[in-house]
CSV table of C-alpha atoms and ligand atoms in Angstrom, one decimal:
chain,number,residue,atom,x,y,z
A,97,MET,CA,-44.5,13.5,-95.7
A,98,SER,CA,-41.8,13.8,-98.3
A,99,ARG,CA,-38.1,14.7,-98.1
A,100,LYS,CA,-36.9,18.2,-98.5
A,101,LEU,CA,-33.2,18.0,-99.2
A,102,VAL,CA,-30.6,20.8,-99.4
A,103,LYS,CA,-27.3,20.1,-101.0
A,104,ILE,CA,-23.8,20.7,-99.6
A,105,LEU,CA,-20.8,19.8,-101.8
A,106,GLY,CA,-23.1,17.6,-103.9
A,107,TYR,CA,-24.6,15.7,-100.9
A,108,GLY,CA,-28.2,15.9,-100.0
A,109,VAL,CA,-29.1,16.6,-96.4
A,110,ASP,CA,-32.7,16.3,-95.0
A,111,THR,CA,-34.2,19.4,-93.4
A,112,PHE,CA,-36.7,17.6,-91.2
A,113,SER,CA,-37.0,18.5,-87.5
A,114,SER,CA,-35.9,15.6,-85.2
A,115,GLU,CA,-39.6,14.6,-84.6
A,116,GLU,CA,-40.4,14.6,-88.3
A,117,ALA,CA,-37.2,12.6,-89.1
A,118,VAL,CA,-38.2,10.0,-86.6
A,119,ASP,CA,-41.7,9.8,-88.1
A,120,TYR,CA,-40.4,9.7,-91.6
A,121,ILE,CA,-37.9,6.9,-91.1
A,122,ALA,CA,-40.2,4.8,-88.8
A,123,THR,CA,-42.7,4.7,-91.7
A,124,HIS,CA,-40.3,4.5,-94.7
A,125,HIS,CA,-37.4,2.3,-93.3
A,126,GLY,CA,-33.9,2.2,-94.7
A,127,MET,CA,-30.5,3.6,-93.9
A,128,VAL,CA,-30.0,6.7,-91.8
A,129,VAL,CA,-26.7,8.6,-92.3
A,130,THR,CA,-25.6,11.0,-89.5
A,131,ILE,CA,-23.5,13.2,-91.7
A,132,ASN,CA,-20.5,15.3,-90.8
A,133,PRO,CA,-17.6,17.0,-92.7
A,134,GLU,CA,-15.2,14.1,-92.1
A,135,MET,CA,-17.6,11.8,-93.9
A,136,ILE,CA,-18.0,14.2,-96.9
A,137,GLU,CA,-14.2,14.4,-97.1
A,138,TYR,CA,-13.9,10.6,-97.0
A,139,ALA,CA,-16.6,10.3,-99.6
A,140,ALA,CA,-14.5,12.5,-102.0
A,141,LYS,CA,-11.8,9.8,-101.9
A,142,ASP,CA,-14.0,6.7,-101.9
A,143,GLU,CA,-16.6,6.3,-104.6
A,144,LYS,CA,-18.3,3.3,-102.8
A,145,PHE,CA,-18.7,5.3,-99.6
A,146,ALA,CA,-20.1,8.3,-101.6
A,147,GLN,CA,-22.7,5.9,-103.2
A,148,ILE,CA,-23.7,4.6,-99.8
A,149,ILE,CA,-24.3,8.2,-98.4
A,150,ASN,CA,-26.2,9.2,-101.6
A,151,SER,CA,-28.5,6.2,-101.4
A,152,ALA,CA,-29.5,6.7,-97.8
A,153,GLU,CA,-33.2,7.1,-97.0
A,154,LEU,CA,-32.5,9.8,-94.5
A,155,VAL,CA,-29.4,12.1,-94.0
A,156,ILE,CA,-29.4,14.0,-90.7
A,157,PRO,CA,-27.1,16.9,-90.1
A,158,ASP,CA,-25.1,15.6,-87.2
A,159,GLY,CA,-21.9,17.6,-87.4
A,160,VAL,CA,-21.9,21.3,-86.6
A,161,GLY,CA,-19.7,21.8,-89.7
A,162,ILE,CA,-22.7,20.7,-91.8
A,163,THR,CA,-25.1,23.2,-90.3
A,164,VAL,CA,-22.5,26.0,-90.5
A,165,GLY,CA,-21.7,25.0,-94.1
A,166,LEU,CA,-25.4,25.0,-95.0
A,167,LYS,CA,-25.8,28.4,-93.4
A,168,ILE,CA,-23.0,29.7,-95.6
A,169,LEU,CA,-25.0,28.4,-98.6
A,170,GLY,CA,-28.1,30.2,-97.3
A,171,HIS,CA,-29.9,27.3,-95.6
A,172,ASN,CA,-31.0,27.4,-92.0
A,173,VAL,CA,-31.1,23.8,-90.9
A,174,HIS,CA,-31.2,22.6,-87.3
A,175,ARG,CA,-28.5,20.2,-86.2
A,176,ILE,CA,-29.7,16.8,-85.1
A,177,PRO,CA,-27.0,15.1,-83.0
A,178,GLY,CA,-26.8,11.4,-83.9
A,179,ILE,CA,-26.7,10.4,-80.3
A,180,ASP,CA,-30.0,12.2,-79.5
A,181,PHE,CA,-31.6,10.9,-82.7
A,182,GLY,CA,-30.5,7.3,-81.7
A,183,LYS,CA,-32.3,7.7,-78.4
A,184,ALA,CA,-35.4,9.1,-80.1
A,185,LEU,CA,-35.4,6.0,-82.4
A,186,LEU,CA,-35.1,3.7,-79.4
A,187,LYS,CA,-38.1,5.4,-77.8
A,188,ARG,CA,-40.1,5.1,-81.0
A,189,ALA,CA,-39.1,1.4,-81.4
A,190,SER,CA,-40.2,0.8,-77.8
A,191,LYS,CA,-43.5,2.6,-78.3
A,192,ASP,CA,-44.2,0.7,-81.6
A,193,GLY,CA,-43.3,-2.7,-80.1
A,194,LYS,CA,-40.4,-3.1,-82.6
A,195,THR,CA,-37.3,-5.2,-82.3
A,196,VAL,CA,-33.8,-3.8,-82.0
A,197,ALA,CA,-30.2,-4.9,-82.5
A,198,LEU,CA,-27.1,-3.0,-81.2
A,199,ILE,CA,-23.7,-3.6,-82.6
A,200,GLY,CA,-20.5,-1.8,-81.6
A,201,ALA,CA,-18.1,-0.6,-78.9
A,202,LYS,CA,-15.9,-2.7,-76.6
A,203,PRO,CA,-17.5,-5.8,-74.9
A,204,GLU,CA,-17.9,-4.3,-71.5
A,205,ILE,CA,-19.3,-1.1,-73.0
A,206,ILE,CA,-22.0,-2.7,-75.1
A,207,THR,CA,-23.1,-4.9,-72.2
A,208,LYS,CA,-23.4,-1.8,-70.0
A,209,ALA,CA,-25.1,0.2,-72.7
A,210,VAL,CA,-27.7,-2.5,-73.3
A,211,GLU,CA,-28.3,-2.6,-69.5
A,212,ASN,CA,-28.9,1.1,-69.4
A,213,VAL,CA,-31.0,1.2,-72.5
A,214,LYS,CA,-33.2,-1.6,-71.0
A,215,GLN,CA,-33.6,0.4,-67.8
A,216,GLU,CA,-34.6,3.5,-69.7
A,217,PHE,CA,-37.0,1.6,-72.1
A,218,PRO,CA,-38.2,-1.5,-70.1
A,219,ASP,CA,-40.6,-2.5,-72.9
A,220,LEU,CA,-37.9,-2.4,-75.6
A,221,ASN,CA,-37.3,-5.7,-77.3
A,222,ILE,CA,-33.6,-6.1,-77.9
A,223,VAL,CA,-33.2,-9.2,-80.0
A,224,TYR,CA,-29.4,-9.0,-80.6
A,225,PHE,CA,-26.3,-7.2,-79.4
A,226,HIS,CA,-22.6,-7.6,-80.0
A,227,ASP,CA,-19.4,-5.7,-79.4
A,228,GLY,CA,-17.7,-4.0,-82.4
A,229,TYR,CA,-14.4,-5.7,-82.2
A,230,PHE,CA,-15.0,-8.9,-84.2
A,231,ASP,CA,-12.6,-10.7,-86.5
A,232,ASP,CA,-15.2,-12.5,-88.6
A,233,GLU,CA,-17.6,-9.9,-89.9
A,234,ASP,CA,-19.5,-12.4,-92.0
A,235,THR,CA,-20.7,-14.2,-88.9
A,236,ILE,CA,-21.9,-11.1,-87.3
A,237,ILE,CA,-23.7,-10.0,-90.5
A,238,THR,CA,-25.4,-13.4,-90.7
A,239,GLU,CA,-26.4,-13.3,-87.0
A,240,VAL,CA,-27.9,-9.8,-87.3
A,241,ILE,CA,-29.9,-10.8,-90.5
A,242,ASN,CA,-31.2,-13.9,-88.7
A,243,ALA,CA,-32.3,-11.9,-85.7
A,244,LYS,CA,-34.5,-9.8,-88.2
A,245,PRO,CA,-34.4,-6.6,-86.1
A,246,ASP,CA,-36.7,-3.7,-87.1
A,247,TYR,CA,-34.0,-1.3,-86.0
A,248,VAL,CA,-30.2,-1.8,-86.3
A,249,PHE,CA,-27.9,0.6,-84.4
A,250,ALA,CA,-24.3,0.2,-85.5
A,251,ALA,CA,-21.7,2.2,-83.4
A,252,LEU,CA,-18.4,1.2,-85.0
A,253,GLY,CA,-17.2,4.6,-86.0
A,254,SER,CA,-17.3,6.0,-89.5
A,255,PRO,CA,-16.8,4.7,-92.3
A,256,LYS,CA,-16.8,1.2,-90.8
A,257,GLN,CA,-20.4,1.4,-89.6
A,258,GLU,CA,-21.7,2.6,-92.9
A,259,PHE,CA,-20.0,-0.2,-94.8
A,260,PHE,CA,-21.3,-2.6,-92.2
A,261,ILE,CA,-24.9,-1.3,-92.6
A,262,ASN,CA,-24.6,-1.5,-96.3
A,263,ARG,CA,-24.0,-5.2,-96.1
A,264,LEU,CA,-27.3,-5.6,-94.1
A,265,LYS,CA,-29.4,-3.3,-96.2
A,266,GLN,CA,-30.7,-5.7,-98.8
A,267,ASP,CA,-31.6,-8.5,-96.4
A,268,LEU,CA,-33.1,-6.2,-93.9
A,269,ASN,CA,-35.0,-4.1,-96.4
A,270,LYS,CA,-37.9,-3.3,-94.0
A,271,SER,CA,-35.6,-2.2,-91.2
A,272,VAL,CA,-34.2,1.1,-90.0
A,273,LEU,CA,-30.4,1.0,-90.0
A,274,ILE,CA,-28.3,3.8,-88.4
A,275,GLY,CA,-24.6,4.4,-87.7
A,276,LEU,CA,-24.1,6.1,-84.3
A,277,GLY,CA,-20.3,6.6,-83.9
A,278,GLY,CA,-19.3,6.7,-80.2
A,279,SER,CA,-22.8,6.8,-78.8
A,280,PHE,CA,-22.7,3.5,-76.9
A,281,ASP,CA,-19.7,4.8,-74.9
A,282,VAL,CA,-22.0,7.6,-73.7
A,283,TRP,CA,-25.0,5.4,-73.2
A,284,ALA,CA,-22.8,3.1,-71.1
A,285,GLY,CA,-21.8,6.0,-69.0
A,286,ALA,CA,-18.1,5.5,-69.9
A,287,VAL,CA,-17.7,8.8,-71.8
A,288,LYS,CA,-19.4,11.9,-70.6
A,289,ARG,CA,-21.2,14.2,-73.0
A,290,ALA,CA,-20.0,17.8,-73.2
A,291,PRO,CA,-21.6,20.2,-70.7
A,292,GLU,CA,-24.9,21.6,-71.8
A,293,ILE,CA,-23.4,25.0,-72.8
A,294,TYR,CA,-21.1,23.2,-75.4
A,295,GLN,CA,-24.2,21.2,-76.6
A,296,LYS,CA,-26.3,24.4,-77.0
A,297,LEU,CA,-23.6,26.2,-78.9
A,298,GLY,CA,-23.1,23.1,-81.1
A,299,VAL,CA,-19.5,22.8,-80.2
A,300,GLU,CA,-19.4,19.4,-78.5
A,301,TRP,CA,-16.5,18.6,-80.8
A,302,LEU,CA,-14.5,21.4,-79.2
A,303,TYR,CA,-15.1,19.9,-75.7
A,304,ARG,CA,-14.2,16.4,-76.9
A,305,THR,CA,-11.1,17.6,-78.6
A,306,LEU,CA,-10.0,19.6,-75.5
A,307,SER,CA,-10.6,16.6,-73.3
A,308,GLU,CA,-9.1,14.1,-75.7
A,309,PRO,CA,-6.4,16.0,-77.7
A,310,LYS,CA,-5.6,13.0,-79.9
A,311,ARG,CA,-8.9,13.8,-81.7
A,312,PHE,CA,-7.3,17.0,-82.9
A,313,LYS,CA,-6.0,15.4,-86.1
A,314,ARG,CA,-9.5,14.3,-86.9
A,315,ILE,CA,-10.9,17.8,-87.2
A,316,PHE,CA,-7.8,19.5,-88.4
A,317,PRO,CA,-7.3,20.2,-91.2
A,318,THR,CA,-10.6,18.6,-92.3
A,319,LEU,CA,-12.9,21.1,-90.8
A,320,PRO,CA,-11.2,24.3,-92.1
A,321,LEU,CA,-10.7,22.7,-95.5
A,322,PHE,CA,-14.4,21.7,-95.6
A,323,VAL,CA,-15.4,25.3,-94.8
A,324,ILE,CA,-13.1,26.6,-97.6
A,325,LYS,CA,-14.7,24.2,-100.1
A,326,VAL,CA,-18.2,25.3,-99.1
A,327,LEU,CA,-17.2,29.0,-99.4
A,328,LYS,CA,-15.9,28.1,-102.9
A,329,GLU,CA,-19.1,26.4,-103.7
A,330,ARG,CA,-21.0,29.5,-102.6
A,331,VAL,CA,-18.9,31.8,-104.8
A,332,ILE,CA,-18.6,29.7,-108.0
A,333,GLY,CA,-21.6,27.3,-107.5
A,334,LYS,CA,-21.4,23.6,-108.2
B,448,UDP,N1,-15.4,0.8,-82.6
B,448,UDP,C1,-15.9,-0.5,-82.7
B,448,UDP,N2,-15.1,-1.3,-83.6
B,448,UDP,C2,-14.0,-0.9,-84.2
B,448,UDP,C3,-13.6,0.5,-84.0
B,448,UDP,C4,-14.4,1.3,-83.2
B,448,UDP,O1,-16.9,-0.9,-82.2
B,448,UDP,O2,-13.4,-1.7,-84.9
B,448,UDP,C5,-16.2,1.7,-81.7
B,448,UDP,C6,-15.4,2.4,-80.6
B,448,UDP,O3,-15.3,1.5,-79.5
B,448,UDP,C7,-16.3,3.6,-80.3
B,448,UDP,C8,-16.9,3.9,-81.7
B,448,UDP,O4,-16.8,2.7,-82.5
B,448,UDP,O5,-17.3,3.2,-79.4
B,448,UDP,C9,-16.2,5.0,-82.4
B,448,UDP,O6,-16.3,6.1,-81.7
B,448,UDP,P1,-15.7,7.5,-82.3
B,448,UDP,O7,-15.9,8.4,-81.2
B,448,UDP,O8,-14.4,7.3,-82.9
B,448,UDP,O9,-16.7,7.7,-83.5
B,448,UDP,P2,-17.4,9.0,-84.0
B,448,UDP,O10,-18.6,9.2,-83.1
B,448,UDP,O11,-16.4,10.1,-83.8
B,448,UDP,O12,-17.7,8.7,-85.4
């Protein structure tokens, strides 16, 4: 199975179904980026970050802004929410007898998330976990590398998690490494996912923004600006 990428504002996005994406990364290893418009905006200002995204082994369309943008450009791509993809990877890791590390979220959250994950996947071998509020990143990086996990789940928010994963990539070059944003808060049961109707319509961000209005500044003006840029790309090409 080989990658079939479509481009948006110069960034490649994979067009695999969720099942294909799991199969692909489980057999190829490397970094998985769960891309959204905020990340593309950030990459425009940070060359290093852009490089990290461009060198990922798999880029899944996490944000609804991405699938809408791709649609404007004539590509019908299914959204793969990072949180669901993370679960699918845990399931695969458990089935394949692989080892897993989870890093991120507040101490009480990661503990609870690990507890819930163990309950859901009793055979899963979790070899390392740590909260995401550490002062000494070097120590955590060394600990993760020494644990040699086959799968690394980093939920530190973007772009922190992508830079963190980038530091692990070379030493863990046979592992799957993925950034999962606020997923551990949901896995711990501390944050509720949007009701199904919001999930179906691909507007979980709207629910999250309404229930946590301080998030508003994260999507505004980024999302409308992103759509304008994509429209421009469609008209004048890139
Ligand atoms: N976080 C962390 N370390 C930090 C900052 C954030 O572990 O230094 C965690 C935070 O507790 C939350 C996640 O990273 O669990 C970020 O969640 P957010 O919803 O902001 O990320 P998004 O999914 O929107 O990228």
